[in-house]
Coordinates of C-alpha atoms in Angstrom, one line a residue:
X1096 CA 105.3 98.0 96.4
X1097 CA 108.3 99.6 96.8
X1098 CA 107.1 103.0 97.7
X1099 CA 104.8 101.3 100.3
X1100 CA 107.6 99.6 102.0
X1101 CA 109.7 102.7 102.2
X1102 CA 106.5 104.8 103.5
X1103 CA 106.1 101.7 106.2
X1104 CA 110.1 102.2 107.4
X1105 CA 109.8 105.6 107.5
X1106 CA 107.0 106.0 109.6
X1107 CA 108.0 102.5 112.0
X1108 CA 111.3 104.7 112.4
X1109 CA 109.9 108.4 112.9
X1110 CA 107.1 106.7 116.0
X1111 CA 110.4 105.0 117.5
X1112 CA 112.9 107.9 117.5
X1113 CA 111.0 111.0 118.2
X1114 CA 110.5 109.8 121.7
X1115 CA 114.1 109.0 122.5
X1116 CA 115.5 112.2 120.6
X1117 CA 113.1 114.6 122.5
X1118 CA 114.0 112.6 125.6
X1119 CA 117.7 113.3 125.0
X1120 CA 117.2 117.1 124.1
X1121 CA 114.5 118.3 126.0
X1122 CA 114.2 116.2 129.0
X1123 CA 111.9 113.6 129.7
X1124 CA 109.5 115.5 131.0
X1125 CA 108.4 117.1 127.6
X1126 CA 108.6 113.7 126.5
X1127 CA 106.0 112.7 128.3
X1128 CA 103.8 115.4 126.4
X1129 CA 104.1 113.9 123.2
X1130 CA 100.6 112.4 123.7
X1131 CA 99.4 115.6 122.7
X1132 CA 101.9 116.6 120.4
X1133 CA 102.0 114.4 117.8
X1134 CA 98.9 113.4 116.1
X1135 CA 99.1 110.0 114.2
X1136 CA 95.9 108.9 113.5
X1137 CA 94.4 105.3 112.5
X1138 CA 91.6 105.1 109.9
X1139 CA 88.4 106.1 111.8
X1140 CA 89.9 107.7 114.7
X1141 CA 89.2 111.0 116.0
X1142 CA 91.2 113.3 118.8
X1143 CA 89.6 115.3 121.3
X1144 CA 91.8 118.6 121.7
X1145 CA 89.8 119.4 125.8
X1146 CA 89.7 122.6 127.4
X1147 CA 90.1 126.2 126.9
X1148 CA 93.5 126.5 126.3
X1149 CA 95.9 125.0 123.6
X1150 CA 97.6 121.9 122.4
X1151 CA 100.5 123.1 121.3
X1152 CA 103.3 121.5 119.0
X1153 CA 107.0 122.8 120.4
X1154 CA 109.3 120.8 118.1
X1155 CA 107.4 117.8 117.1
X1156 CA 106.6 117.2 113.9
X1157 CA 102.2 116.7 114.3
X1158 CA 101.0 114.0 111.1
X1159 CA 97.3 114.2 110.9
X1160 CA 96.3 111.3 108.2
X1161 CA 93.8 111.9 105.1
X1162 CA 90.4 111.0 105.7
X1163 CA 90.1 111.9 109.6
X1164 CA 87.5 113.8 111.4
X1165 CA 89.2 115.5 114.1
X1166 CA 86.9 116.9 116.6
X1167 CA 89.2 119.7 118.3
X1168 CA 85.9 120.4 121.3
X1169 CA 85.7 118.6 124.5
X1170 CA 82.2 116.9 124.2
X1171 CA 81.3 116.8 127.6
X1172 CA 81.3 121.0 128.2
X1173 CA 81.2 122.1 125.0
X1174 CA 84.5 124.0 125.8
X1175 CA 86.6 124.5 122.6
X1176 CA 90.4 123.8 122.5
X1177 CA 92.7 124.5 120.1
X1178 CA 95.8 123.4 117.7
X1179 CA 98.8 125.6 117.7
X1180 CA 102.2 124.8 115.7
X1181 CA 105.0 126.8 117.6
X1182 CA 108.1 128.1 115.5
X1183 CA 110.8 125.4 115.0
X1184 CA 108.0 122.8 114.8
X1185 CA 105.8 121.2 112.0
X1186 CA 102.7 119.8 110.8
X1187 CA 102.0 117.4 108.6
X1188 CA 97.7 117.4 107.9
X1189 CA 97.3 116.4 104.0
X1190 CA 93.9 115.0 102.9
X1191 CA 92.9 114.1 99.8
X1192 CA 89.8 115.3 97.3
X1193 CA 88.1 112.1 98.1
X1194 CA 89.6 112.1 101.9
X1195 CA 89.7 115.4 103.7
X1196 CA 90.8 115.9 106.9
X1197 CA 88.1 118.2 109.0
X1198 CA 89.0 119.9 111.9
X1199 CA 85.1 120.7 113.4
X1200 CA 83.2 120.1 116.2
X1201 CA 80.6 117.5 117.6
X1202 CA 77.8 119.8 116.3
X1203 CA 78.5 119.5 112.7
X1204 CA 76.7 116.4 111.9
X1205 CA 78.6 116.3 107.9
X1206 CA 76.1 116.0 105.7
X1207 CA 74.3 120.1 106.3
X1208 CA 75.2 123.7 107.2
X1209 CA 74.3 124.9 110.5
X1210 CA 74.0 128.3 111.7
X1211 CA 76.6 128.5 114.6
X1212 CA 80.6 129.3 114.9
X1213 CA 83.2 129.5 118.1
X1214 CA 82.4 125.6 118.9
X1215 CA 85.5 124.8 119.4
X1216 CA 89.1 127.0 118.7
X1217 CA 91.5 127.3 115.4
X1218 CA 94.6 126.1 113.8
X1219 CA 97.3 128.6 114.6
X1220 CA 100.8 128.2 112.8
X1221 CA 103.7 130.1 113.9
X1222 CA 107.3 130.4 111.9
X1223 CA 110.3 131.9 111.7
X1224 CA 109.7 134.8 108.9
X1225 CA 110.5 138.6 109.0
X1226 CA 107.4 139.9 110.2
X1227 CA 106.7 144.0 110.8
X1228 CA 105.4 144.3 114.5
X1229 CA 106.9 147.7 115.9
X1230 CA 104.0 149.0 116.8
X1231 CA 100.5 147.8 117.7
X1232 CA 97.3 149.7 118.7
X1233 CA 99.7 152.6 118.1
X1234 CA 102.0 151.2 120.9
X1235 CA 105.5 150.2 120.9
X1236 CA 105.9 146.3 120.9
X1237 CA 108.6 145.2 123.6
X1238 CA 111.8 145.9 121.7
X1239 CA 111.3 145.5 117.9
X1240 CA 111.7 147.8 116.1
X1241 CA 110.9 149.2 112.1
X1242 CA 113.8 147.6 110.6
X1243 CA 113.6 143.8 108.9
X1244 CA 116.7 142.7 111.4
X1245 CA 114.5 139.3 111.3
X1246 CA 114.6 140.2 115.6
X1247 CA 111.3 141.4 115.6
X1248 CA 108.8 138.8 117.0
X1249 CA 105.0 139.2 118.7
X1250 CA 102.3 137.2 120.8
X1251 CA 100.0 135.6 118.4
X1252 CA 96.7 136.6 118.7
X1253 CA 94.6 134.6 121.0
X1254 CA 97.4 132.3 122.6
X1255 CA 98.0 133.0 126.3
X1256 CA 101.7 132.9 127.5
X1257 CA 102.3 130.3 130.4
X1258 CA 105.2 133.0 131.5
X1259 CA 106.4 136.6 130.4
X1260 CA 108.2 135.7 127.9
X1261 CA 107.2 132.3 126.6
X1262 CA 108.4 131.7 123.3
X1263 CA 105.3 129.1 122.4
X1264 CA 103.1 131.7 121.9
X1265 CA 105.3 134.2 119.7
X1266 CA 105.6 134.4 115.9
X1267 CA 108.5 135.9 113.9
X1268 CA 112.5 135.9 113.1
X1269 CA 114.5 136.1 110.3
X1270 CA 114.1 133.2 107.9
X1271 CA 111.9 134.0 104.9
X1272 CA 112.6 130.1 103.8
X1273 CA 111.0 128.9 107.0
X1274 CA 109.4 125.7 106.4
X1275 CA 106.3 124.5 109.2
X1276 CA 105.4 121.5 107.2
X1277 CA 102.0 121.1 105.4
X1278 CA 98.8 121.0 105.2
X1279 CA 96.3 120.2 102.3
X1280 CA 92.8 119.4 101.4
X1281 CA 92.0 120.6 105.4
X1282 CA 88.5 121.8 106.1
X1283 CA 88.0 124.0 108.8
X1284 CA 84.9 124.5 110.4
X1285 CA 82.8 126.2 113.2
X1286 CA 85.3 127.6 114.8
X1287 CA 86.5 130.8 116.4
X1288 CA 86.4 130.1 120.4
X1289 CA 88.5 131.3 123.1
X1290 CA 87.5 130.8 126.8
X1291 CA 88.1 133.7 128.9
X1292 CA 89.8 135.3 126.8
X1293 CA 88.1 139.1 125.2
X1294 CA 89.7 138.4 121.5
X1295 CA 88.4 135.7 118.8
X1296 CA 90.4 133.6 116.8
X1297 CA 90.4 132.9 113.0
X1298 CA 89.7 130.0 111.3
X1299 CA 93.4 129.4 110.1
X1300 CA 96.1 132.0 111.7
X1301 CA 99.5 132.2 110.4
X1302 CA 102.1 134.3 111.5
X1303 CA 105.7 134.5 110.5
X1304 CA 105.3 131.5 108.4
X1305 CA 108.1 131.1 106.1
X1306 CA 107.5 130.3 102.2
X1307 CA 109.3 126.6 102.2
X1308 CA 105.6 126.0 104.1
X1309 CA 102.9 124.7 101.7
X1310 CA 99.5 125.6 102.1
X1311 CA 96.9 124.1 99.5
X1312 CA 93.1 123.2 99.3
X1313 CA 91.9 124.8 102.7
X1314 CA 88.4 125.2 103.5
X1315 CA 87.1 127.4 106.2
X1316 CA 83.4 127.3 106.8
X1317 CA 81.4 129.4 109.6
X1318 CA 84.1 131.2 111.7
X1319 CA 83.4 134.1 114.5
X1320 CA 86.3 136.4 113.2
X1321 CA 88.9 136.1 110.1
X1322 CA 88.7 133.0 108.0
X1323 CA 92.7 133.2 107.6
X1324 CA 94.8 136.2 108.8
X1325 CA 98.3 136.1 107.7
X1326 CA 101.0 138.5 110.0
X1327 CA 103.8 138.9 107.8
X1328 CA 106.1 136.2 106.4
X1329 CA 106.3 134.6 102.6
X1330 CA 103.9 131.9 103.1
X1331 CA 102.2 131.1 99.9
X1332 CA 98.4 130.0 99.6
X1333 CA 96.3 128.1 96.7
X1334 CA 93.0 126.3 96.7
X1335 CA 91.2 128.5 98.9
X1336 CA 87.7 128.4 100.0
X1337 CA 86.2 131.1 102.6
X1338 CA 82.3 131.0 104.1
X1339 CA 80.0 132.6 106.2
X1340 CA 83.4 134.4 108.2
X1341 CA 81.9 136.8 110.8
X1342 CA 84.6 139.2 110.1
X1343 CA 87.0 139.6 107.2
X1344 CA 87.4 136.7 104.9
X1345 CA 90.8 137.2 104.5
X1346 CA 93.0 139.7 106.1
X1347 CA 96.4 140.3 105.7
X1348 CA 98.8 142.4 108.1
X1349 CA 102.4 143.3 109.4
X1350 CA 104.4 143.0 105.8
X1351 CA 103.1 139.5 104.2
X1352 CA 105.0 139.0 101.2
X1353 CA 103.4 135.8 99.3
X1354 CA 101.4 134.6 96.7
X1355 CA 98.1 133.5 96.7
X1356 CA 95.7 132.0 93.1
X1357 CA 92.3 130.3 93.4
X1358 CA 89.9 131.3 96.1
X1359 CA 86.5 131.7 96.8
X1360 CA 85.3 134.1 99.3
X1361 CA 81.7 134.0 99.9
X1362 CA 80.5 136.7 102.2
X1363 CA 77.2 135.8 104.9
X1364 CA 77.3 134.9 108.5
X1365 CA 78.4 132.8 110.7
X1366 CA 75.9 133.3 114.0
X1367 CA 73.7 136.7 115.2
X1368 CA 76.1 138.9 116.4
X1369 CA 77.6 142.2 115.6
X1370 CA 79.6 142.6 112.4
X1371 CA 83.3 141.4 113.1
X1372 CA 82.0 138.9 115.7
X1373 CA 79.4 136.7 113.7
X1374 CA 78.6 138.7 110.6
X1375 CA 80.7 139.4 107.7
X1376 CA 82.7 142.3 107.7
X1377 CA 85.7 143.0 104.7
X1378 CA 86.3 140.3 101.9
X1379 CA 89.2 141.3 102.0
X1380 CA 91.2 143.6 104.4
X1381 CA 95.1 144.4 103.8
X1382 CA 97.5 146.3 106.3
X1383 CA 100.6 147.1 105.0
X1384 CA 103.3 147.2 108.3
X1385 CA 103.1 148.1 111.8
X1386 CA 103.9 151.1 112.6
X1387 CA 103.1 152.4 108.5
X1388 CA 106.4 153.3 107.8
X1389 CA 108.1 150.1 109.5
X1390 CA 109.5 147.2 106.7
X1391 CA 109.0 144.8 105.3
X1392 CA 105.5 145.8 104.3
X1393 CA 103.0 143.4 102.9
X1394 CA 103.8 143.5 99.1
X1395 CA 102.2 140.5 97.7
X1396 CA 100.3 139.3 94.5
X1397 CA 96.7 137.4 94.3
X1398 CA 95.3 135.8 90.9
X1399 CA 92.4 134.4 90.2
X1400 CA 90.0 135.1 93.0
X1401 CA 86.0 134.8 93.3
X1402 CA 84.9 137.5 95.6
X1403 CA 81.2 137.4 96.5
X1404 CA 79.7 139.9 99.1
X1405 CA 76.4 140.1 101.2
X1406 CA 75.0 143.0 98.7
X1407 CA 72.4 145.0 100.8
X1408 CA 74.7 145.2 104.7
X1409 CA 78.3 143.7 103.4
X1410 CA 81.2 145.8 103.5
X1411 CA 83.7 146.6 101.3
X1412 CA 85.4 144.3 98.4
X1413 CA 89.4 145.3 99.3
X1414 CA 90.4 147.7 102.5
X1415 CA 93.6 149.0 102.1
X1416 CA 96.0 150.1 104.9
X1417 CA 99.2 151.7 106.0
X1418 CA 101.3 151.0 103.0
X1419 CA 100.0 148.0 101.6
X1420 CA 100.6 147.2 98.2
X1421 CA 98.9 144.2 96.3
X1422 CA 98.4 143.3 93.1
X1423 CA 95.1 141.3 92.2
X1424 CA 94.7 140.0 88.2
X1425 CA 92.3 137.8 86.6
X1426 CA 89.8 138.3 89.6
X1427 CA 86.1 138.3 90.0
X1428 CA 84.3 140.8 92.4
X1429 CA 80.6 141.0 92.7
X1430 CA 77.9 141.7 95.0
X1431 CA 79.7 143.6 97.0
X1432 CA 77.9 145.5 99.6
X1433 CA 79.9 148.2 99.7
X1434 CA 83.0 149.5 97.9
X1435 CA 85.1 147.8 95.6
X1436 CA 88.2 149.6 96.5
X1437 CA 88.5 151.7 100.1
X1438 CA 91.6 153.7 101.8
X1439 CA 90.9 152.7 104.8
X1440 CA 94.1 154.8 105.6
X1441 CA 94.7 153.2 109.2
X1442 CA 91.3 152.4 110.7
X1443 CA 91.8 153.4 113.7
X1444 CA 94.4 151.0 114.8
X1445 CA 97.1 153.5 115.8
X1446 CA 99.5 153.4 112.9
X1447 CA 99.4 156.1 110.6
X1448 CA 98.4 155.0 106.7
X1449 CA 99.9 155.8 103.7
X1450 CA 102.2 158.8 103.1
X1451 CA 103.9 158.6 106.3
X1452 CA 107.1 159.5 106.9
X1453 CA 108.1 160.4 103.1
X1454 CA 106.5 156.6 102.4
X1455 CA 104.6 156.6 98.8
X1456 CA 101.0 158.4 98.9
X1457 CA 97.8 156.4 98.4
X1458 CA 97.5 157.4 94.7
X1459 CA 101.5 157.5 94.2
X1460 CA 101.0 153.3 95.3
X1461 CA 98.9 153.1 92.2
X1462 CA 101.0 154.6 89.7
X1463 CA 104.4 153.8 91.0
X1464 CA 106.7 150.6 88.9
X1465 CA 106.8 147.1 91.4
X1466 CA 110.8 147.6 91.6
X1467 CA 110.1 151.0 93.2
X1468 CA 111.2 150.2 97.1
X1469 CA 111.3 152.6 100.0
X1470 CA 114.4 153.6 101.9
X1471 CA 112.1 154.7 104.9
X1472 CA 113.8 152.0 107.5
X1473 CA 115.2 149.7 105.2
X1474 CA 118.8 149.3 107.2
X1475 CA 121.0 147.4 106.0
X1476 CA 118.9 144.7 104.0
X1477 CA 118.4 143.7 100.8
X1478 CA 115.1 145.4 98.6
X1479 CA 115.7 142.6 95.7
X1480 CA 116.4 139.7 98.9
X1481 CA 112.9 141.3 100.9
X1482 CA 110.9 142.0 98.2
X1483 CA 110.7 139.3 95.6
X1484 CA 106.9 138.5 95.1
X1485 CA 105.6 141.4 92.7
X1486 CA 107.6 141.1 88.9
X1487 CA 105.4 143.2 86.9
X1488 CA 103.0 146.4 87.0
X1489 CA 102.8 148.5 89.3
X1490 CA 102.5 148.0 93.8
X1491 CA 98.8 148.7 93.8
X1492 CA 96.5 147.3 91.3
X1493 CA 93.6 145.6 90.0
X1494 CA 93.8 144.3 86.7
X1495 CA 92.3 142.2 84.0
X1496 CA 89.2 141.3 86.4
X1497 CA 85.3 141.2 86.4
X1498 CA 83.1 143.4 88.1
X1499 CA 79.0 142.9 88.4
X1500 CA 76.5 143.4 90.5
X1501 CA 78.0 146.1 92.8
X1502 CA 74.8 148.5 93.1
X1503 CA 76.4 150.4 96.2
X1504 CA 76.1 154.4 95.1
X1505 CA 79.4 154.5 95.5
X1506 CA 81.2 151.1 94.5
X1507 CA 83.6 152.4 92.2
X1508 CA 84.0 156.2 92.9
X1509 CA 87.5 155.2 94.8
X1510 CA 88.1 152.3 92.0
X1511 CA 87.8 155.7 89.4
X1512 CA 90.2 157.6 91.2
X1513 CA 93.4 154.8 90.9
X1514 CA 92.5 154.0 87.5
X1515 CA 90.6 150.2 88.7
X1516 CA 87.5 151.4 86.3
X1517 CA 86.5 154.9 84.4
X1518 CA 83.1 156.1 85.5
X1519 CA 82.5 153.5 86.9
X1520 CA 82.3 151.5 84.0
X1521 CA 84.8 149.2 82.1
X1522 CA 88.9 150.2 82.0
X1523 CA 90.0 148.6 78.4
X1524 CA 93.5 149.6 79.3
X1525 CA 93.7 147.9 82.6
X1526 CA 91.6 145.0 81.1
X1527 CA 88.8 145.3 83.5
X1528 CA 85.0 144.6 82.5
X1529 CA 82.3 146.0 84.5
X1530 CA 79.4 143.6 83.1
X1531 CA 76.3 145.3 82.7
X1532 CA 73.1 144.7 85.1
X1533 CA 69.5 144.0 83.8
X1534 CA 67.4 145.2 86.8
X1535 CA 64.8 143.0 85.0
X1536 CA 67.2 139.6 84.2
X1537 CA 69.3 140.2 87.1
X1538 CA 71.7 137.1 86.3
X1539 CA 72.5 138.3 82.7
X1540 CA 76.0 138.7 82.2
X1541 CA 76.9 137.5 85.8
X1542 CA 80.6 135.8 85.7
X1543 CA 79.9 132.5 87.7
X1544 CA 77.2 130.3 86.2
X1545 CA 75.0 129.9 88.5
X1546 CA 74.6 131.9 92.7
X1547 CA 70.9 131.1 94.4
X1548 CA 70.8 132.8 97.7
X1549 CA 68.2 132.3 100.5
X1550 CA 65.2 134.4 101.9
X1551 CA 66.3 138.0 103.8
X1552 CA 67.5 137.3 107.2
X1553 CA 68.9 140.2 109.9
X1554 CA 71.7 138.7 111.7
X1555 CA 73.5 141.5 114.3
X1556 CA 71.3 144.1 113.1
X1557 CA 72.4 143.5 109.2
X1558 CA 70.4 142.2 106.7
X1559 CA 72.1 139.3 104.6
X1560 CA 70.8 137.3 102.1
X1561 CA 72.7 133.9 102.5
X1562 CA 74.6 132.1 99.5
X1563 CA 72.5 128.3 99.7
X1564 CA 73.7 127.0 96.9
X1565 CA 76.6 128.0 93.6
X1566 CA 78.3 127.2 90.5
X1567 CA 81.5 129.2 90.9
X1568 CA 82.6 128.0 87.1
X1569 CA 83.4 130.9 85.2
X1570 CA 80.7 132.6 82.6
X1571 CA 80.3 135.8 80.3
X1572 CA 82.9 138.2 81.1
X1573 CA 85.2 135.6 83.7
X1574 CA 85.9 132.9 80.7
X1575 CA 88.8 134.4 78.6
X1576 CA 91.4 136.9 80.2
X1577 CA 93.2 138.7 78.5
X1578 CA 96.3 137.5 80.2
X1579 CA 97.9 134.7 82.7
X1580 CA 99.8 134.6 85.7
X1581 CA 103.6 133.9 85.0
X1582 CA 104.3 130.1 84.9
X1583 CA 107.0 130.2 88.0
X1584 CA 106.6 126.9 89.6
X1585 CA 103.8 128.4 91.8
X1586 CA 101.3 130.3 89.8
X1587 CA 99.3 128.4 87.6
X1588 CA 99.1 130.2 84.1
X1589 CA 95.2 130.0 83.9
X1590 CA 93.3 131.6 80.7
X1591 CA 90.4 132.3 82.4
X1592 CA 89.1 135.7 85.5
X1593 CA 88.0 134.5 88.7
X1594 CA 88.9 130.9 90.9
X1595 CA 87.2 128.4 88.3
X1596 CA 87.4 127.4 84.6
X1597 CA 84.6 127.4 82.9
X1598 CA 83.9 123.2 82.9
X1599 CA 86.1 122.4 86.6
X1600 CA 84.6 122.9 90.0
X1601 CA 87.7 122.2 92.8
X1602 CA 85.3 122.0 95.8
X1603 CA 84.2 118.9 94.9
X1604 CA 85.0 115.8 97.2
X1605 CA 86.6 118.3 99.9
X1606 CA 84.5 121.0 101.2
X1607 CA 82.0 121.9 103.3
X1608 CA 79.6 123.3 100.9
X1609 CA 80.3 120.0 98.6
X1610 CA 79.0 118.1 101.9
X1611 CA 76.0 120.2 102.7
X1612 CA 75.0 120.1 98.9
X1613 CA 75.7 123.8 98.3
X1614 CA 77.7 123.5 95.4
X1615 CA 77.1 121.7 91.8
X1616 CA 80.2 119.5 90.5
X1617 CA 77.9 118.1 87.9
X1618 CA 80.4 119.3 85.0
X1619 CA 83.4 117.9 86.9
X1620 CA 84.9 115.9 83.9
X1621 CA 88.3 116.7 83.0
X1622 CA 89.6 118.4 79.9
X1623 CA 91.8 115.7 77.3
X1624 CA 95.3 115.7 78.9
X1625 CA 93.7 117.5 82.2
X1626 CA 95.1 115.1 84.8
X1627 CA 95.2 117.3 87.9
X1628 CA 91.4 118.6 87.3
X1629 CA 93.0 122.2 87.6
X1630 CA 91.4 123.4 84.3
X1631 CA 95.0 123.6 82.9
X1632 CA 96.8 120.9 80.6
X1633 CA 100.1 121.8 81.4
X1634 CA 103.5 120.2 82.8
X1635 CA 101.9 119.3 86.1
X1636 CA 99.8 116.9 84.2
X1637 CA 102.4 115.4 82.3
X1638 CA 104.2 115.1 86.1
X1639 CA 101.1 113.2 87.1
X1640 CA 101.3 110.6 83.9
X1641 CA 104.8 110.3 84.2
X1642 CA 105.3 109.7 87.8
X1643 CA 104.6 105.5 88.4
X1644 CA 106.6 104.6 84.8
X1645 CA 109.7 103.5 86.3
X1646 CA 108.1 102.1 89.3
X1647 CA 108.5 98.2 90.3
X1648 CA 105.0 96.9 90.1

């Protein structure tokens, strides 16, 4: 009763005052936009973002309440808008398992998949976090430069500047504890579109977002380019779930340095088009910093990731780039299409890969101990303040993970050269399993319990053999690791390879694919003392029990 009452005040008091303080410090003008910036929704109402352009949140707080649909396309045109959350401004979207919130379109009728993507735009958050952006395209970038002075800042990808020099549409500065708010249990779907504009978006962007910014339980279903792109910051991610992206499922670039456990990427396609614009292109694609030798460089660590490729036209499992260095454990890849582990060097996008400039070489990234830091354009800051993410092992790696199904001729000839596997079979002393294939019982030994995949269909000129319907829980190989991510008040300190325990499926309730009937949740009953349904009995549990004893009933 008492936390109901408080909730009440607090929200009679925040819709009172936000209108009278941005009157006082911003004019009354912008006050008179605060139709569109703030987002307080009643049970059963929905929001129509209209137009091409973008509803942007300066420095209003945005509260989107569980269990909303909101409809960010204009249902008149068709014409897609979007939702951006400028730096010194928040957003507040948390659903539940039982009442998402879904940012769609009117086409997506909620209860079955439909091939189709850039229906309306994306969610694009932009902080305050030390982001690498000296270069891009092999250009210089205004006046940044390669040194974290937290005054480099950049033009978010697919925002259009009302003025040279609008700060609305830039990302980056030079507070890693930059908080933007959060969002939870958010699906995302059938999204992508930008009118008039010749660059896509993703179906969650986030640049220069700080780590006080929490990010769990996202969903992205059907999206024309990345399904989330991070550009530098500390911003940490868990609960992830990635489908049918038309270009890398998850792509990280200009020095992230975060933390990311439990996702699923699921490799198809989102609409017939050319990979990178409708058909799926990397699972996952890292760049390092921008130009290669610039800091901070992404140096992150991801546990406990399902990776599924498309495995006749998909591309590769990990693309590595200009410096990066990430650490994945307790990870499942399979089906991939491609490789499991590719230099991509640079790709082409005018930096210049590893190596440069007396930076570490490609195979020196694999070999060389996490607390190893360059002094290539460091300045005057900090390695232990920059670099705090990695506390083990070595700056490149892939460890204690499953491998199956990867039939590409050469999956694992780069995987064999930085130690990942050995002949492209198992590497006992990295922990990694490469579970053996049965031509003739092709599901023997596979890691997930159960993957049934639709009839051959060319989409841009690929061929792709859609995921219809999965149990991601882990099997075989994927139920014991051999070790567990570090109990640090943000990793979970799972026993198990891959997203899922063996008896929990978390897409259940709050995704797409548990919508469309794509997924089975049939063993979803949790373990004695298993409170949070995480697989895990463990202090957050006890949290959970604990938390209403000394309440007044």
């Amino acid at each position: 009763m008492i936390s109901a009452l408080l909730n009440w005040w607090y929200r009679i008091c925040y819709t009172l005052w936000l209108p009278f303080y941005d009157l006082l410090v911003h004019g009354f003008a912008r006050s008179r936009r605060r139709a569109i910036q703030l987002l307080d929704l009643q049970p059963g109402e929905r929001v129509l973002i209209v137009g091409a352009g973008t509803a942007g949140l300066h420095t209003a707080a945005a509260l989107v309440d569980l269990g909303k649909k909101v409809y960010l396309v204009e249902k008149e045109s068709g014409v897609g808008g979007s939702l951006a959350v400028c730096r010194g401004a928040k957003i507040y979207a948390n659903g539940t398992k039982d009442a998402p919130i879904i940012m769609t379109s009117t086409n997506d009728n909620l209860t079955s998949w439909h091939e189709g993507c850039n229906e309306w735009g994306n969610l694009t958050i932009m902080g305050n976090a030390l982001i690498s952006a000296s270069h891009y395209g092999g250009q210089p970038v205004g006046s940044n430069t390669k040194l974290p002075t937290g005054l480099n800042e950049r033009q978010m990808e697919g925002l259009v500047a009302a003025y040279p020099g609008d700060p609305k549409v830039m990302y980056g500065g030079n507070n890693d504890d930059d908080d933007s708010g959060s969002i939870s249990y958010l699906s995302l779907r059938y999204g992508g579109k930008v009118v008039g504009l010749a660059n896509e978006l993703n179906g969650l962007s986030l640049g220069g977002v700080g780590r006080e910014t929490d990010i769990h339980h996202i969903d992205i279903m059907n999206n024309v380019d990345d399904g989330i792109e991070i550009w530098g910051g500390t911003v940490n991610l868990k609960y992830i779930n990635i489908w049918n992206i038309g270009d890398d499922s998850l792509d990280v670039d200009q020095g992230w340095r975060g933390k990311a456990q439990f996702g699923l990427i699921v490799q198809g396609y989102s609409t017939d088009a050319v990979q990178g614009s409708g058909v799926g292109d990397n699972c996952i694609e890292m760049d390092g910093a921008e130009d290669s030798d610039a800091q901070p460089v992404t140096t992150s660590t991801i546990y406990n990731f399902t990776v599924i490729g498309q495995p006749i036209d998909g591309d590769h499992g990990t693309a590595w780039r200009d410096n990066a260095r990430v650490q994945f454990r307790n990870c499942i890849f399979m089906d991939l299409g491609e490789v499991l582990v590719k230099n991509d060097h640079s790709d082409g996008d005018g930096a210049n890969g590893y190596g440069y400039n007396g930076t570490l070489s490609w195979a020196n990234t694999w070999t060389t101990d996490y607390t190893v830091t360059s002094p290539v354009n460091i300045g005057s800051a900090d390695p232990s303040v920059l670099y705090t993410v990695q506390t083990s092992g070595k700056l490149a790696e892939i460890t204690d993970s499953v491998f199956f199904r990867n039939l590409y001729a050469s999956a694992y000839t780069e995987s064999n050269t930085v130690g990942v596997t050995v002949s492209g079979g198992s590497n006992p002393a990295k922990n990694n399993v490469v579970a053996p294939y049965n031509s003739a019982s092709p599901n023997d030994n596979m890691p997930i319990q159960s993957l049934t995949r639709g009839a051959l269909v060319t989409k841009g000129g690929k061929k792709m053999l859609p995921v219809t319907h999965i149990n991601p829980c882990a099997a075989n190989a994927a139920v014991l690791s051999a070790a567990k991510a570090p109990d640090d008040g943000f990793f979970t300190p799972a026993p198990y390879r891959g997203a899922f325990s063996p008896y929990q499926n978390w897409l259940e309730g709050w995704t797409a694919v548990a919508a469309y009937g794509m997924t089975d949740t049939s063993m979803n009953s949790p373990a004695t003392g298993d409170i949070s349904g995480d697989g895990v009995v463990d202090i957050t549990d006890f949290m959970i029990l604990s938390q209403d004893w000394l309440q007044v009933k």
